[in-house]
Amino acid sequence: MTGAVQLRLANGMSAVIEPDRWADGSYTLIVDGTPQSHVDLDDPSRLFFEYVQRIGHVIDEWGEPGQPLTALHLGGGALTLPRYVHATRPGSRQQVLELDEQLVTFVREHLPLPRQSGIRVRYGDARALLARLPAALHGAVDLIVVDVFAGARIPAHVTSVEFYRELAVFLAPDGIIAVNIADGPGLAFARGQAATLQLVLPDVAALAETGVLKGRRFGNVVLIGSASQLPLEWMPRLMARGPHPATVTAGADLTRWIAGASVVSDQTAVPSPSPSLGLFTTQKRGD
């Protein structure tokens, strides 16, 4: 690719893949005006978006360096994290659940996957597809990444305790779930998601830029949870690896951060809040 390419999706949204003007071989996928993914084709282990880097650090901490894993990704975009897992943990088995086949076809045409990547994409609603996954995956998935967005918002049906219980069925005993949450000042939505995930998994932590986690501005909070105790030695390493300034909140600190937020059910679930107008345009100009 030498210039931007664009596609009008069947849902009416516009998808654009444009070269990163600062990094040769890198591209950004923008859907309906919202940056969705960033891919470095020359070096898929290089992650760009802040929250994606944090999830990458969590992936690095699991098991031994380079050890293959079994991964389940809800939400595909430009397949940034599946590419990362393939590059850093060759031989991994990965399934991606993505609603929009047209979008993935567009991505794969212009940003092709490596040969023999072991990445399988299933098309349809992410939650609905869980019931159709092979039973052999029950209790066998080392990594689940939840990064489901409709435009700039997280759909309500992938935020409830019932949804997280359906996901937890797939986790291996030492497996981890990483959930990308977008929220604004006050973090009512993110704290509710932490309370909900904590009801399903015994150990949960929140990772974010310090100002975001304090509720000062709109941004991304990564929640990680496990069916077993998250290794305490992860926490200082996750903070040290950035992006900075970084905060990892767990244990009693997480309980205080949640501060009585209600658990979300299918009956009470709502989409994540919309970002302020111009947020992504402003960020892009500040690159």
Short mmCIF file of C-alpha atoms in Angstrom, two decimals, residues 50 54 181-188 190-191 207-222 245 247 257 283:
data_model
loop_
_atom_site.label_atom_id
_atom_site.label_comp_id
_atom_site.label_asym_id
_atom_site.label_seq_id
_atom_site.Cartn_x
_atom_site.Cartn_y
_atom_site.Cartn_z
CA GLU A 50 -1.63 2.41 24.60
CA ARG A 54 -0.81 -3.10 28.07
CA ILE A 181 -13.02 -0.82 28.49
CA ALA A 182 -13.53 2.72 27.20
CA ASP A 183 -14.92 5.24 29.67
CA GLY A 184 -14.87 8.90 30.65
CA PRO A 185 -14.58 11.01 33.82
CA GLY A 186 -15.95 9.27 36.89
CA LEU A 187 -15.44 5.81 35.34
CA ALA A 188 -18.89 4.59 36.36
CA ALA A 190 -15.46 0.82 33.99
CA ARG A 191 -15.98 0.37 37.72
CA LEU A 207 -4.40 -1.31 34.13
CA ALA A 208 -4.48 2.19 32.68
CA GLU A 209 -2.75 5.50 32.28
CA THR A 210 -2.78 7.14 35.70
CA GLY A 211 -4.98 10.09 34.73
CA VAL A 212 -7.55 7.78 33.12
CA LEU A 213 -7.72 5.45 36.14
CA LYS A 214 -8.28 8.45 38.38
CA GLY A 215 -11.25 9.40 36.20
CA ARG A 216 -9.79 12.65 34.91
CA ARG A 217 -10.38 12.07 31.20
CA PHE A 218 -11.81 9.69 28.62
CA GLY A 219 -9.57 6.72 27.89
CA ASN A 220 -9.07 2.97 28.03
CA VAL A 221 -8.92 0.75 31.10
CA VAL A 222 -7.74 -2.84 30.65
CA PRO A 245 2.50 7.08 33.55
CA THR A 247 -1.15 2.39 37.24
CA TRP A 257 -11.67 1.81 43.28
CA GLN A 283 -5.42 12.94 19.22
#
